PDB file of C-alpha atoms in Angstrom:
ATOM      1  CA  MET S   1       0.073  -0.054  -0.010  1.00 66.00           C
ATOM      2  CA  ALA S   2       1.478   3.424  -0.950  1.00 85.00           C
ATOM      3  CA  ASN S   3       1.568   6.064   1.697  1.00 94.00           C
ATOM      4  CA  THR S   4      -0.046   9.410   1.364  1.00 95.00           C
ATOM      5  CA  ASN S   5       1.862  12.677   1.224  1.00 96.00           C
ATOM      6  CA  ALA S   6       0.364  14.485   4.173  1.00 95.00           C
ATOM      7  CA  PRO S   7       3.092  15.797   6.537  1.00 97.00           C
ATOM      8  CA  PHE S   8       2.121  16.716   9.946  1.00 97.00           C
ATOM      9  CA  GLY S   9       5.264  17.949  11.672  1.00 97.00           C
ATOM     10  CA  PHE S  10       6.659  16.317  14.750  1.00 97.00           C
ATOM     11  CA  ARG S  11       3.974  14.554  16.783  1.00 95.00           C
ATOM     12  CA  GLN S  12       5.233  13.536  20.236  1.00 91.00           C
ATOM     13  CA  TYR S  13       5.452   9.861  20.646  1.00 90.00           C
ATOM     14  CA  SER S  14       7.188   9.421  24.130  1.00 82.00           C
ATOM     15  CA  GLY S  15       9.275  11.086  26.764  1.00 69.00           C
ATOM     16  CA  ASN S  16       9.860  11.473  30.383  1.00 64.00           C
ATOM     17  CA  GLY S  17       6.592  13.296  31.217  1.00 62.00           C
ATOM     18  CA  SER S  18       3.114  12.181  30.962  1.00 60.00           C
ATOM     19  CA  ALA S  19       0.239  13.092  28.580  1.00 60.00           C
ATOM     20  CA  PRO S  20      -1.142  15.545  27.784  1.00 58.00           C
ATOM     21  CA  THR S  21       1.484  18.091  28.483  1.00 55.00           C
ATOM     22  CA  PHE S  22       4.575  15.825  28.473  1.00 61.00           C
ATOM     23  CA  GLU S  23       7.598  18.031  29.021  1.00 73.00           C
ATOM     24  CA  GLN S  24       6.221  21.375  27.785  1.00 86.00           C
ATOM     25  CA  VAL S  25       8.018  24.554  28.874  1.00 91.00           C
ATOM     26  CA  ARG S  26       7.042  28.178  28.336  1.00 95.00           C
ATOM     27  CA  MET S  27       8.901  30.268  25.900  1.00 96.00           C
ATOM     28  CA  ARG S  28       8.287  33.576  24.063  1.00 97.00           C
ATOM     29  CA  ILE S  29       7.679  34.710  20.543  1.00 97.00           C
ATOM     30  CA  LYS S  30       8.657  38.402  19.948  1.00 97.00           C
ATOM     31  CA  SER S  31       5.626  40.587  19.391  1.00 95.00           C
ATOM     32  CA  ASP S  32       6.798  41.676  15.851  1.00 95.00           C
ATOM     33  CA  TYR S  33       7.644  38.162  14.606  1.00 96.00           C
ATOM     34  CA  THR S  34       5.299  37.570  11.661  1.00 96.00           C
ATOM     35  CA  THR S  35       6.199  34.005  10.470  1.00 97.00           C
ATOM     36  CA  ALA S  36       3.460  31.461  11.400  1.00 97.00           C
ATOM     37  CA  ILE S  37       4.556  28.674  13.794  1.00 98.00           C
ATOM     38  CA  PHE S  38       2.399  25.556  13.566  1.00 98.00           C
ATOM     39  CA  PHE S  39       1.716  22.711  16.042  1.00 98.00           C
ATOM     40  CA  GLY S  40       4.434  20.236  15.495  1.00 97.00           C
ATOM     41  CA  ASP S  41       7.000  22.681  13.992  1.00 98.00           C
ATOM     42  CA  ALA S  42      10.586  22.516  15.242  1.00 97.00           C
ATOM     43  CA  ILE S  43      11.749  25.818  16.757  1.00 97.00           C
ATOM     44  CA  ILE S  44      15.027  27.589  17.393  1.00 95.00           C
ATOM     45  CA  PRO S  45      16.080  29.880  20.201  1.00 94.00           C
ATOM     46  CA  VAL S  46      17.504  33.251  19.019  1.00 93.00           C
ATOM     47  CA  SER S  47      20.020  35.298  20.740  1.00 89.00           C
ATOM     48  CA  THR S  48      17.365  37.820  21.988  1.00 93.00           C
ATOM     49  CA  GLY S  49      15.748  35.128  24.281  1.00 93.00           C
ATOM     50  CA  TYR S  50      12.868  34.572  21.882  1.00 97.00           C
ATOM     51  CA  ILE S  51      11.966  31.540  19.520  1.00 97.00           C
ATOM     52  CA  GLN S  52      11.456  31.381  15.872  1.00 97.00           C
ATOM     53  CA  GLN S  53      10.300  28.595  13.372  1.00 97.00           C
ATOM     54  CA  ALA S  54      13.176  26.372  12.402  1.00 96.00           C
ATOM     55  CA  THR S  55      14.379  26.306   8.783  1.00 94.00           C
ATOM     56  CA  ALA S  56      15.577  23.547   6.526  1.00 92.00           C
ATOM     57  CA  SER S  57      19.194  24.639   7.143  1.00 89.00           C
ATOM     58  CA  THR S  58      18.694  24.413  11.000  1.00 84.00           C
ATOM     59  CA  VAL S  59      21.355  22.231  12.794  1.00 85.00           C
ATOM     60  CA  GLN S  60      20.359  22.803  16.410  1.00 87.00           C
ATOM     61  CA  VAL S  61      16.742  23.010  17.553  1.00 93.00           C
ATOM     62  CA  GLY S  62      15.174  24.453  20.591  1.00 93.00           C
ATOM     63  CA  GLY S  63      12.291  21.981  20.754  1.00 94.00           C
ATOM     64  CA  VAL S  64       8.916  21.326  19.050  1.00 96.00           C
ATOM     65  CA  PHE S  65       6.055  23.863  19.211  1.00 97.00           C
ATOM     66  CA  THR S  66       2.850  22.648  20.903  1.00 95.00           C
ATOM     67  CA  GLY S  67       0.688  25.894  21.068  1.00 96.00           C
ATOM     68  CA  CYS S  68       0.514  29.403  22.334  1.00 97.00           C
ATOM     69  CA  LYS S  69      -1.461  32.078  24.174  1.00 97.00           C
ATOM     70  CA  TYR S  70      -1.594  35.666  23.232  1.00 97.00           C
ATOM     71  CA  LEU S  71      -3.809  38.849  23.509  1.00 96.00           C
ATOM     72  CA  SER S  72      -5.747  39.146  20.299  1.00 95.00           C
ATOM     73  CA  VAL S  73      -6.265  42.640  18.992  1.00 95.00           C
ATOM     74  CA  SER S  74      -9.193  41.714  16.755  1.00 95.00           C
ATOM     75  CA  GLN S  75     -11.037  39.606  19.415  1.00 94.00           C
ATOM     76  CA  LYS S  76     -10.049  41.664  22.374  1.00 95.00           C
ATOM     77  CA  ARG S  77      -9.368  38.687  24.458  1.00 96.00           C
ATOM     78  CA  THR S  78      -6.748  36.116  25.333  1.00 96.00           C
ATOM     79  CA  VAL S  79      -6.610  33.371  22.725  1.00 96.00           C
ATOM     80  CA  TRP S  80      -5.246  29.839  23.222  1.00 96.00           C
ATOM     81  CA  SER S  81      -4.208  28.333  19.850  1.00 96.00           C
ATOM     82  CA  ASN S  82      -2.335  25.229  18.686  1.00 95.00           C
ATOM     83  CA  TYR S  83      -0.402  27.572  16.195  1.00 96.00           C
ATOM     84  CA  TRP S  84       0.830  31.106  15.966  1.00 97.00           C
ATOM     85  CA  PRO S  85      -0.634  32.861  12.896  1.00 96.00           C
ATOM     86  CA  GLY S  86       2.057  35.482  12.813  1.00 95.00           C
ATOM     87  CA  ALA S  87      -0.166  38.494  13.558  1.00 94.00           C
ATOM     88  CA  ASP S  88      -3.161  39.798  15.607  1.00 94.00           C
ATOM     89  CA  ASN S  89      -1.370  40.174  18.979  1.00 94.00           C
ATOM     90  CA  SER S  90      -0.798  42.838  21.500  1.00 92.00           C
ATOM     91  CA  GLY S  91       2.692  42.230  22.988  1.00 93.00           C
ATOM     92  CA  ASP S  92       4.827  39.130  23.169  1.00 96.00           C
ATOM     93  CA  VAL S  93       3.354  35.714  22.676  1.00 97.00           C
ATOM     94  CA  GLU S  94       3.580  32.878  25.211  1.00 97.00           C
ATOM     95  CA  ALA S  95       4.578  29.728  23.564  1.00 97.00           C
ATOM     96  CA  TYR S  96       4.645  26.192  24.653  1.00 96.00           C
ATOM     97  CA  VAL S  97       7.463  23.873  23.605  1.00 95.00           C
ATOM     98  CA  CYS S  98       8.503  20.305  24.214  1.00 92.00           C
ATOM     99  CA  ASN S  99      12.283  20.472  24.769  1.00 90.00           C
ATOM    100  CA  ASP S 100      12.938  17.428  26.852  1.00 87.00           C
ATOM    101  CA  PRO S 101      16.156  15.896  25.425  1.00 87.00           C
ATOM    102  CA  ASN S 102      14.660  12.285  25.737  1.00 87.00           C
ATOM    103  CA  ALA S 103      11.450  13.001  23.877  1.00 90.00           C
ATOM    104  CA  LYS S 104      10.663  11.020  20.700  1.00 93.00           C
ATOM    105  CA  PHE S 105       8.401  12.167  17.872  1.00 96.00           C
ATOM    106  CA  ILE S 106       6.614  10.495  14.893  1.00 97.00           C
ATOM    107  CA  VAL S 107       7.301  12.407  11.641  1.00 98.00           C
ATOM    108  CA  GLN S 108       6.655  11.823   7.917  1.00 98.00           C
ATOM    109  CA  ALA S 109       9.569  11.120   5.446  1.00 97.00           C
ATOM    110  CA  GLY S 110       9.859  13.146   2.319  1.00 95.00           C
ATOM    111  CA  GLY S 111       9.723  11.838  -1.247  1.00 93.00           C
ATOM    112  CA  THR S 112      12.200   9.026  -0.540  1.00 95.00           C
ATOM    113  CA  ALA S 113      11.447   6.023   1.771  1.00 95.00           C
ATOM    114  CA  ILE S 114      13.296   5.803   5.023  1.00 96.00           C
ATOM    115  CA  GLY S 115      13.709   2.266   5.924  1.00 94.00           C
ATOM    116  CA  ILE S 116      15.397   0.074   8.634  1.00 95.00           C
ATOM    117  CA  ALA S 117      18.855   0.794   7.308  1.00 96.00           C
ATOM    118  CA  ALA S 118      18.396   4.535   8.322  1.00 96.00           C
ATOM    119  CA  ILE S 119      17.967   3.493  12.131  1.00 96.00           C
ATOM    120  CA  ASN S 120      20.603   5.564  14.042  1.00 96.00           C
ATOM    121  CA  ALA S 121      21.332   7.894  11.185  1.00 96.00           C
ATOM    122  CA  LYS S 122      21.044  11.666  11.526  1.00 96.00           C
ATOM    123  CA  ILE S 123      18.480  13.435   9.611  1.00 96.00           C
ATOM    124  CA  LYS S 124      17.513  16.916   8.557  1.00 95.00           C
ATOM    125  CA  LEU S 125      14.142  18.681   8.588  1.00 95.00           C
ATOM    126  CA  ASN S 126      12.238  20.341   5.800  1.00 96.00           C
ATOM    127  CA  VAL S 127       9.636  23.119   6.539  1.00 96.00           C
ATOM    128  CA  GLY S 128       6.812  22.346   4.105  1.00 94.00           C
ATOM    129  CA  THR S 129       3.671  24.213   4.407  1.00 96.00           C
ATOM    130  CA  GLY S 130       1.579  24.361   7.568  1.00 97.00           C
ATOM    131  CA  ASN S 131      -2.327  24.157   7.496  1.00 97.00           C
ATOM    132  CA  THR S 132      -3.855  27.386   8.781  1.00 96.00           C
ATOM    133  CA  ALA S 133      -7.319  25.776   8.983  1.00 96.00           C
ATOM    134  CA  THR S 134      -6.093  23.052  11.467  1.00 96.00           C
ATOM    135  CA  GLY S 135      -2.948  24.722  12.749  1.00 97.00           C
ATOM    136  CA  ILE S 136      -0.956  21.490  11.934  1.00 98.00           C
ATOM    137  CA  SER S 137       2.651  21.766  10.759  1.00 98.00           C
ATOM    138  CA  GLY S 138       3.808  20.800   7.362  1.00 97.00           C
ATOM    139  CA  MET S 139       7.336  19.832   8.435  1.00 98.00           C
ATOM    140  CA  TYR S 140       8.824  16.457   7.452  1.00 98.00           C
ATOM    141  CA  VAL S 141      12.326  14.876   7.381  1.00 97.00           C
ATOM    142  CA  GLU S 142      14.678  13.721   4.533  1.00 96.00           C
ATOM    143  CA  SER S 143      18.146  12.725   3.642  1.00 93.00           C
ATOM    144  CA  PRO S 144      19.433  10.554   6.500  1.00 95.00           C
ATOM    145  CA  ASN S 145      23.192  10.512   6.770  1.00 93.00           C
ATOM    146  CA  THR S 146      26.061  10.588   9.212  1.00 92.00           C
ATOM    147  CA  THR S 147      26.328  14.366   9.746  1.00 90.00           C
ATOM    148  CA  ASP S 148      26.594  14.738  13.588  1.00 89.00           C
ATOM    149  CA  THR S 149      25.282  18.298  13.494  1.00 90.00           C
ATOM    150  CA  LEU S 150      21.865  17.585  12.016  1.00 93.00           C
ATOM    151  CA  PRO S 151      18.971  18.255  14.463  1.00 94.00           C
ATOM    152  CA  PHE S 152      17.281  14.834  14.684  1.00 95.00           C
ATOM    153  CA  ARG S 153      18.400  11.155  14.680  1.00 95.00           C
ATOM    154  CA  VAL S 154      16.219   8.175  13.437  1.00 97.00           C
ATOM    155  CA  VAL S 155      15.259   5.919  16.303  1.00 96.00           C
ATOM    156  CA  ASP S 156      12.765   3.585  14.530  1.00 96.00           C
ATOM    157  CA  ILE S 157      10.209   3.211  11.704  1.00 96.00           C
ATOM    158  CA  VAL S 158       6.508   3.061  12.178  1.00 96.00           C
ATOM    159  CA  THR S 159       5.011  -0.368  11.188  1.00 94.00           C
ATOM    160  CA  ASP S 160       1.806  -0.528  13.180  1.00 92.00           C
ATOM    161  CA  PRO S 161      -1.038  -1.010  12.486  1.00 91.00           C
ATOM    162  CA  PRO S 162      -0.089  -2.971   9.348  1.00 89.00           C
ATOM    163  CA  GLY S 163      -1.534  -1.591   6.194  1.00 88.00           C
ATOM    164  CA  ALA S 164      -2.175   1.916   7.760  1.00 92.00           C
ATOM    165  CA  ASN S 165      -0.996   5.094   5.987  1.00 92.00           C
ATOM    166  CA  GLY S 166       2.690   5.633   6.607  1.00 93.00           C
ATOM    167  CA  THR S 167       3.585   2.163   7.634  1.00 95.00           C
ATOM    168  CA  ASP S 168       4.868   1.004   4.239  1.00 94.00           C
ATOM    169  CA  TYR S 169       8.504   1.688   4.773  1.00 93.00           C
ATOM    170  CA  ALA S 170       9.479   0.683   1.280  1.00 93.00           C
ATOM    171  CA  SER S 171       7.513   3.511  -0.108  1.00 94.00           C
ATOM    172  CA  ALA S 172       7.931   7.338  -0.028  1.00 95.00           C
ATOM    173  CA  TYR S 173       6.223   9.319   2.753  1.00 97.00           C
ATOM    174  CA  ASN S 174       6.491   6.658   5.387  1.00 97.00           C
ATOM    175  CA  GLN S 175       6.350   7.633   9.027  1.00 97.00           C
ATOM    176  CA  ILE S 176       9.377   7.269  11.340  1.00 98.00           C
ATOM    177  CA  ILE S 177      10.279   7.869  14.934  1.00 97.00           C
ATOM    178  CA  VAL S 178      12.987  10.469  15.626  1.00 97.00           C
ATOM    179  CA  ALA S 179      14.698  11.879  18.627  1.00 95.00           C
ATOM    180  CA  PHE S 180      16.566  15.080  19.276  1.00 93.00           C
ATOM    181  CA  ASN S 181      20.161  14.745  18.069  1.00 91.00           C
ATOM    182  CA  ASN S 182      21.257  18.316  18.450  1.00 78.00           C
ATOM    183  CA  VAL S 183      18.843  20.188  20.815  1.00 71.00           C
ATOM    184  CA  SER S 184      19.857  23.317  22.804  1.00 70.00           C
ATOM    185  CA  THR S 185      18.628  21.742  26.043  1.00 64.00           C
ATOM    186  CA  LYS S 186      21.285  18.985  25.797  1.00 54.00           C
ATOM    187  CA  GLN S 187      23.995  21.507  26.125  1.00 48.00           C
ATOM    188  CA  LEU S 188      22.377  23.262  29.056  1.00 47.00           C
ATOM    189  CA  LEU S 189      21.893  20.012  30.868  1.00 44.00           C
ATOM    190  CA  GLY S 190      25.447  18.724  29.957  1.00 43.00           C
ATOM    191  CA  VAL S 191      23.939  15.658  28.298  1.00 41.00           C
TER     192      VAL S 191
END
């Protein structure tokens, strides 16, 4: 069965915490940052103390975005959202990010299948297009290799339930399980 090309970013699979919040921490998006950040997007910390959406060239991530809270100018109230639309705020945005160095995520592969041989390889992210109707990320991963500076590493491939979308690891757009390879919290914790 062929897999469907429908990336959804990094969906938490496991970690040290417990559902539904796992290891979320509070971070901030600068009030004038206009790039949308979607649920499941990898983020990067910037030198000003804020976060931004990661790009395809990112080598060190700060975690995975899980939602935000901000004061909406148009609605004149506090809005809780699973994605940051890039506007309509008064002041900085309170962001929620999973940055536990032990967290694992399910993510879709790009146009080339990622199979068993890629387990333990490092892998890069690609941004894709997020869905503004659902707030879900369009990020996916591709090009497993041995470059130690890449942001994620392949831990396993998704094979259950058999026949479900994303479980055919011989076809493009299959789903894999990744862990942080180069996350900023590892350096802070000395891991």
